N, CA, C and O of each residue as an XYZ file, in Angstrom:
484
protein
N      14.847      8.520      6.526
C      14.396      8.195      7.913
C      15.392      8.758      8.914
O      16.602      8.624      8.736
N      14.896      9.373      9.941
C      15.794      9.909     10.979
C      15.420      9.295     12.294
O      14.246      9.030     12.552
N      16.387      9.070     13.113
C      16.196      8.501     14.429
C      17.006      9.296     15.474
O      18.157      9.658     15.229
N      16.397      9.558     16.629
C      17.095     10.090     17.749
C      17.006      9.108     18.846
O      15.907      8.757     19.274
N      18.124      8.644     19.324
C      18.236      7.583     20.341
C      18.852      8.157     21.566
O      19.960      8.691     21.521
N      18.173      8.060     22.634
C      18.645      8.572     23.994
C      19.130      7.482     24.840
O      18.709      6.331     24.718
N      20.022      7.839     25.708
C      20.583      6.943     26.713
C      21.009      7.707     27.928
O      21.249      8.914     27.885
N      21.102      6.961     29.045
C      21.644      7.543     30.254
C      20.706      7.813     31.406
O      21.145      8.244     32.472
N      19.443      7.571     31.217
C      18.487      7.795     32.330
C      18.681      6.786     33.395
O      19.478      5.855     33.279
N      17.934      6.987     34.442
C      18.035      6.025     35.579
C      17.548      6.588     36.891
O      16.879      7.621     36.919
N      17.887      5.899     38.007
C      17.520      6.304     39.340
C      18.714      6.787     40.003
O      19.781      6.176     39.940
N      18.542      7.975     40.698
C      19.629      8.560     41.404
C      19.107      9.260     42.701
O      17.979      9.752     42.733
N      19.931      9.292     43.737
C      19.509     10.019     44.926
C      19.659     11.528     44.705
O      20.441     12.020     43.891
N      18.841     12.211     45.502
C      18.963     13.778     45.499
C      20.412     14.154     45.733
O      21.100     13.584     46.580
N      20.853     15.127     44.961
C      22.218     15.622     44.992
C      23.148     14.936     44.104
O      24.301     15.343     43.962
N      22.675     13.872     43.478
C      23.564     13.130     42.581
C      23.577     13.652     41.155
O      22.997     14.697     40.862
N      24.262     12.899     40.246
C      24.362     13.362     38.908
C      24.020     12.255     37.903
O      24.144     11.065     38.193
N      23.608     12.665     36.773
C      23.367     11.773     35.610
C      23.757     12.514     34.375
O      23.730     13.744     34.340
N      24.134     11.750     33.324
C      24.442     12.256     32.059
C      23.634     11.611     30.983
O      23.683     10.397     30.784
N      22.890     12.427     30.293
C      22.002     11.903     29.184
C      22.737     12.166     27.887
O      23.457     13.155     27.746
N      22.536     11.242     26.926
C      23.147     11.426     25.615
C      22.068     11.097     24.547
O      21.191     10.261     24.758
N      22.177     11.791     23.403
C      21.228     11.565     22.334
C      21.998     11.638     20.990
O      22.703     12.601     20.687
N      21.811     10.562     20.219
C      22.493     10.513     18.958
C      21.510     10.520     17.777
O      20.601      9.691     17.718
N      21.690     11.419     16.877
C      20.795     11.454     15.655
C      21.484     10.655     14.516
O      22.687     10.756     14.276
N      20.683      9.901     13.873
C      21.207      9.169     12.698
C      20.174      9.090     11.593
O      18.990      9.361     11.794
N      20.670      8.700     10.388
C      19.736      8.567      9.236
C      20.120      9.472      8.137
O      21.284      9.856      8.031
N      19.162      9.842      7.286
C      19.513     10.579      6.075
C      19.542     12.081      6.404
O      18.707     12.854      5.935
N      20.553     12.474      7.244
C      20.667     13.840      7.721
C      21.557     14.689      6.852
O      22.727     14.374      6.631
N      20.994     15.758      6.367
C      21.754     16.750      5.674
C      22.409     17.750      6.627
O      23.601     18.043      6.533
N      21.602     18.252      7.530
C      22.152     19.215      8.604
C      21.249     19.199      9.737
O      20.070     18.871      9.606
N      21.793     19.564     10.921
C      21.017     19.809     12.095
C      21.178     21.176     12.630
O      22.279     21.720     12.709
N      20.046     21.736     13.003
C      20.067     23.107     13.492
C      19.974     23.016     15.090
O      20.928     22.580     15.735
N      18.955     23.384     15.618
C      18.816     23.312     17.085
C      18.764     21.858     17.572
O      18.219     20.985     16.897
N      19.334     21.619     18.743
C      19.120     20.373     19.433
C      18.793     20.697     20.869
O      19.225     21.731     21.378
N      18.060     19.866     21.520
C      17.747     20.169     22.962
C      17.078     19.073     23.675
O      16.842     17.993     23.134
N      16.750     19.373     24.984
C      16.143     18.438     25.801
C      14.880     19.041     26.405
O      14.856     20.208     26.797
N      13.882     18.260     26.469
C      12.628     18.637     27.145
C      12.370     17.547     28.159
O      12.957     16.467     28.087
N      11.450     17.844     29.151
C      11.040     16.846     30.021
C       9.570     16.948     30.337
O       8.968     18.014     30.203
N       8.978     15.819     30.765
C       7.582     15.768     31.119
C       7.396     14.904     32.346
O       7.741     13.723     32.365
N       6.850     15.516     33.353
C       6.558     14.838     34.665
C       5.102     14.340     34.549
O       4.309     14.899     33.792
N       4.771     13.301     35.296
C       3.389     12.813     35.275
C       2.323     13.899     35.514
O       2.388     14.642     36.493
N       1.356     13.972     34.609
C       0.307     14.859     34.722
C       0.645     16.288     34.384
O      -0.171     17.184     34.601
N       1.831     16.523     33.856
C       2.265     17.859     33.487
C       2.577     17.935     32.002
O       2.714     16.902     31.347
N       2.692     19.139     31.462
C       3.002     19.363     30.054
C       4.507     19.105     29.892
O       5.279     19.040     30.849
N       4.870     18.961     28.583
C       6.269     18.791     28.257
C       6.932     20.212     28.194
O       6.477     21.080     27.449
N       7.993     20.415     28.978
C       8.668     21.729     29.097
C      10.099     21.581     28.606
O      10.719     20.520     28.678
N      10.581     22.698     28.107
C      12.026     22.753     27.637
C      12.891     22.821     28.816
O      12.579     23.479     29.808
N      14.026     22.116     28.714
C      15.091     22.051     29.711
C      16.261     22.873     29.270
O      16.729     23.771     29.969
N      16.712     22.548     28.112
C      17.936     23.241     27.553
C      17.978     23.066     26.060
O      17.547     22.040     25.533
N      18.484     24.044     25.387
C      18.652     23.955     23.900
C      20.027     24.537     23.509
O      20.623     25.376     24.183
N      20.448     24.031     22.408
C      21.771     24.451     21.863
C      21.640     24.525     20.358
O      21.149     23.593     19.720
N      22.093     25.670     19.775
C      22.018     25.801     18.310
C      23.328     25.234     17.687
O      24.267     24.869     18.395
N      23.346     25.179     16.340
C      24.461     24.791     15.600
C      25.684     25.681     15.860
O      26.835     25.247     15.810
N      25.356     26.989     16.149
C      26.376     27.945     16.438
C      26.821     27.959     17.831
O      27.736     28.713     18.161
N      26.216     27.141     18.727
C      26.644     27.071     20.051
C      25.888     27.929     21.089
O      26.266     27.994     22.259
N      24.825     28.574     20.626
C      24.036     29.401     21.522
C      23.203     28.527     22.402
O      22.458     27.691     21.892
N      23.288     28.675     23.698
C      22.678     27.866     24.719
C      21.643     28.574     25.499
O      21.837     29.733     25.866
N      20.515     27.915     25.780
C      19.558     28.443     26.713
C      19.083     27.324     27.617
O      18.956     26.160     27.240
N      18.821     27.784     28.890
C      18.342     26.854     29.926
C      17.124     27.358     30.576
O      16.914     28.561     30.728
N      16.276     26.376     30.982
C      15.178     26.765     31.821
C      15.662     27.323     33.166
O      16.699     26.888     33.668
N      14.974     28.224     33.724
C      15.433     28.852     35.022
C      15.643     27.800     36.074
O      16.557     27.921     36.890
N      14.842     26.794     36.081
C      14.837     25.795     37.162
C      16.140     24.908     37.132
O      16.469     24.253     38.121
N      16.873     24.909     35.958
C      18.034     24.056     35.897
C      19.314     24.854     35.742
O      20.391     24.258     35.730
N      19.250     26.166     35.622
C      20.444     26.909     35.483
C      21.391     26.758     36.654
O      20.997     26.821     37.818
N      22.718     26.547     36.293
C      23.678     26.346     37.322
C      23.884     24.890     37.693
O      24.888     24.551     38.320
N      22.914     23.982     37.302
C      22.946     22.606     37.656
C      23.113     21.680     36.446
O      23.791     20.657     36.547
N      22.545     22.001     35.377
C      22.551     21.258     34.143
C      23.475     21.935     33.044
O      23.545     23.159     32.939
N      24.156     21.088     32.259
C      24.965     21.615     31.185
C      24.677     20.866     29.964
O      24.733     19.637     29.940
N      24.346     21.636     28.866
C      24.069     21.007     27.553
C      25.315     21.178     26.712
O      26.017     22.180     26.852
N      25.625     20.169     25.790
C      26.748     20.262     24.870
C      26.434     19.390     23.722
O      25.591     18.493     23.764
N      27.221     19.726     22.595
C      27.095     18.935     21.392
C      28.512     18.506     21.049
O      29.471     19.189     21.408
N      28.660     17.332     20.328
C      29.988     16.876     19.993
C      30.350     17.537     18.682
O      29.556     18.254     18.073
N      31.587     17.269     18.268
C      32.205     17.958     17.046
C      31.346     17.597     15.832
O      31.193     18.442     14.950
N      30.793     16.424     15.738
C      29.985     16.111     14.550
C      28.649     16.902     14.497
O      28.044     17.066     13.437
N      28.238     17.363     15.633
C      27.001     18.107     15.679
C      25.834     17.172     15.705
O      24.718     17.687     15.772
N      25.932     15.904     15.662
C      24.837     14.961     15.621
C      24.532     14.304     17.013
O      23.617     13.489     17.125
N      25.284     14.662     18.022
C      25.042     14.171     19.310
C      24.925     15.295     20.309
O      25.688     16.259     20.254
N      24.010     15.189     21.191
C      23.791     16.220     22.215
C      23.740     15.493     23.604
O      23.141     14.430     23.766
N      24.405     16.142     24.569
C      24.456     15.489     25.913
C      23.851     16.552     26.911
O      23.861     17.760     26.674
N      23.355     16.013     27.985
C      22.912     16.841     29.160
C      23.457     16.300     30.370
O      23.071     15.216     30.808
N      24.419     17.061     30.988
C      25.016     16.718     32.218
C      24.187     17.345     33.300
O      24.057     18.567     33.367
N      23.612     16.499     34.167
C      22.726     16.863     35.206
C      23.371     16.707     36.613
O      23.705     15.592     37.015
N      23.534     17.771     37.320
C      24.114     17.690     38.670
C      23.205     18.217     39.718
O      22.204     18.858     39.400
N      23.528     17.961     41.022
C      22.681     18.482     42.085
C      21.220     18.244     41.886
O      20.368     19.101     42.121
N      20.963     17.026     41.435
C      19.571     16.659     41.065
C      18.608     16.722     42.280
O      18.954     16.399     43.416
N      17.460     17.135     41.971
C      16.384     17.229     42.981
C      15.208     16.362     42.612
O      14.984     16.036     41.447
N      14.469     15.999     43.629
C      13.260     15.129     43.278
C      12.364     15.752     42.270
O      11.759     15.011     41.496
N      12.218     17.047     42.204
C      11.377     17.700     41.184
C      11.973     17.608     39.763
O      11.362     18.020     38.777
N      13.156     17.064     39.711
C      13.718     16.889     38.273
C      13.250     15.520     37.733
O      13.557     15.191     36.587
N      12.540     14.743     38.500
C      11.932     13.521     38.050
C      11.061     13.643     36.929
O      10.038     14.317     37.059
N      11.337     13.057     35.787
C      10.481     13.199     34.587
C      10.978     12.247     33.496
O      12.025     11.618     33.654
N      10.277     12.144     32.454
C      10.758     11.537     31.180
C      11.452     12.656     30.434
O      10.889     13.731     30.229
N      12.689     12.388     30.031
C      13.452     13.445     29.332
C      13.467     13.034     27.811
O      13.736     11.884     27.463
N      13.174     14.007     26.961
C      13.103     13.803     25.593
C      14.184     14.577     24.843
O      14.408     15.743     25.167
N      14.825     14.027     23.916
C      15.768     14.725     23.036
C      14.960     15.215     21.844
O      14.006     14.569     21.409
N      15.372     16.404     21.311
C      14.725     16.884     20.147
C      15.735     17.568     19.222
O      16.759     18.052     19.705
N      15.486     17.626     17.922
C      16.399     18.205     16.985
C      15.681     18.673     15.780
O      14.737     18.027     15.325
N      16.100     19.787     15.245
C      15.526     20.271     14.015
C      16.501     19.892     12.891
O      17.630     20.376     12.812
N      16.014     19.026     12.053
C      16.747     18.352     11.133
C      16.368     18.561      9.710
O      15.176     18.496      9.409
N      17.261     18.803      8.815
C      16.998     18.819      7.396
C      17.603     17.541      6.781
O      18.806     17.301      6.881
N      16.719     16.710      6.128
C      17.110     15.483      5.455
C      17.623     15.757      4.059
O      17.582     16.901      3.606
N      18.069     14.817      3.415
C      18.462     14.851      2.033
C      17.199     14.949      1.038
O      17.330     15.275     -0.142
N      16.049     14.656      1.591
C      14.879     14.571      0.755
C      14.091     15.841      0.739
O      13.254     16.013     -0.147
N      14.306     16.755      1.675
C      13.492     17.958      1.791
C      14.372     19.119      2.034
O      15.483     18.967      2.541
N      13.891     20.324      1.674
C      14.700     21.510      1.948
C      14.368     22.197      3.272
O      15.091     23.097      3.696
N      13.296     21.787      3.922
C      12.898     22.434      5.142
C      13.406     21.602      6.345
O      13.624     20.395      6.236
N      13.583     22.272      7.468
C      13.913     21.596      8.738
C      12.550     21.145      9.389
O      11.529     21.832      9.367
N      12.659     19.966      9.941
C      11.523     19.344     10.668
C      11.989     19.033     12.088
O      13.160     18.720     12.304
N      11.075     19.120     13.055
C      11.461     18.730     14.407
C      11.198     17.232     14.582
O      10.164     16.685     14.198
N      12.263     16.585     15.220
C      12.174     15.176     15.542
C      12.370     15.006     16.973
O      12.985     15.838     17.640
N      11.816     13.856     17.504
C      11.844     13.560     18.926
C      12.395     12.159     19.104
O      12.207     11.251     18.294
N      13.094     12.051     20.233
C      13.539     10.663     20.757
C      12.387      9.975     21.439
O      11.297     10.534     21.556
N      12.622      8.793     21.876
C      11.537      8.011     22.540
C      11.369      8.383     24.054
O      10.392      7.994     24.693
N      12.335      9.131     24.585
C      12.312      9.420     25.915
C      13.064      8.539     26.828
O      13.199      7.346     26.556
N      13.568      9.071     27.916
C      14.322      8.263     28.898
C      13.985      8.774     30.287
O      14.012      9.979     30.538
N      13.673      7.872     31.170
C      13.224      8.104     32.542
C      14.274      8.501     33.427
O      15.290      7.814     33.529
N      14.095      9.640     34.125
C      15.034     10.070     35.186
C      14.193     10.154     36.428
O      13.172     10.840     36.486
N      14.671      9.415     37.443
C      13.999      9.409     38.742
C      15.005      9.783     39.850
O      16.039      9.148     40.055
N      14.601     10.902     40.567
C      15.427     11.387     41.656
C      14.777     11.112     42.995
O      13.722     11.672     43.292
N      15.386     10.256     43.817
C      14.757      9.943     45.105
C      15.259     10.892     46.199
O      16.391     11.373     46.189
N      14.365     11.122     47.114
C      14.724     12.068     48.232
C      15.456     11.373     49.372
O      15.815     12.016     50.358
């Protein structure tokens, strides 16, 4: 069993900052990609930022220069530092990871439960 647990969401004024964190736990053999997606009401879930086990990072154009994704030394935790937040950043943010467990040889994608980020104008 694998769990992704997010923390750090909340309400912030435009121009402010928030830091999201996501910790993976369970029968984890290895983790490849980790990342963050977001879903605003009535819209599809879109990628925000991803980071590979080798440290390759990609950002959505809408957050470049404002958001920073990172992983800790264990590789099991991913953070998203969000700065200069805008009302359009308001969404539920989901952590995701491609994980191989001790029970299977393939990597599967897992999702966290989501954390609400609300940016007021």
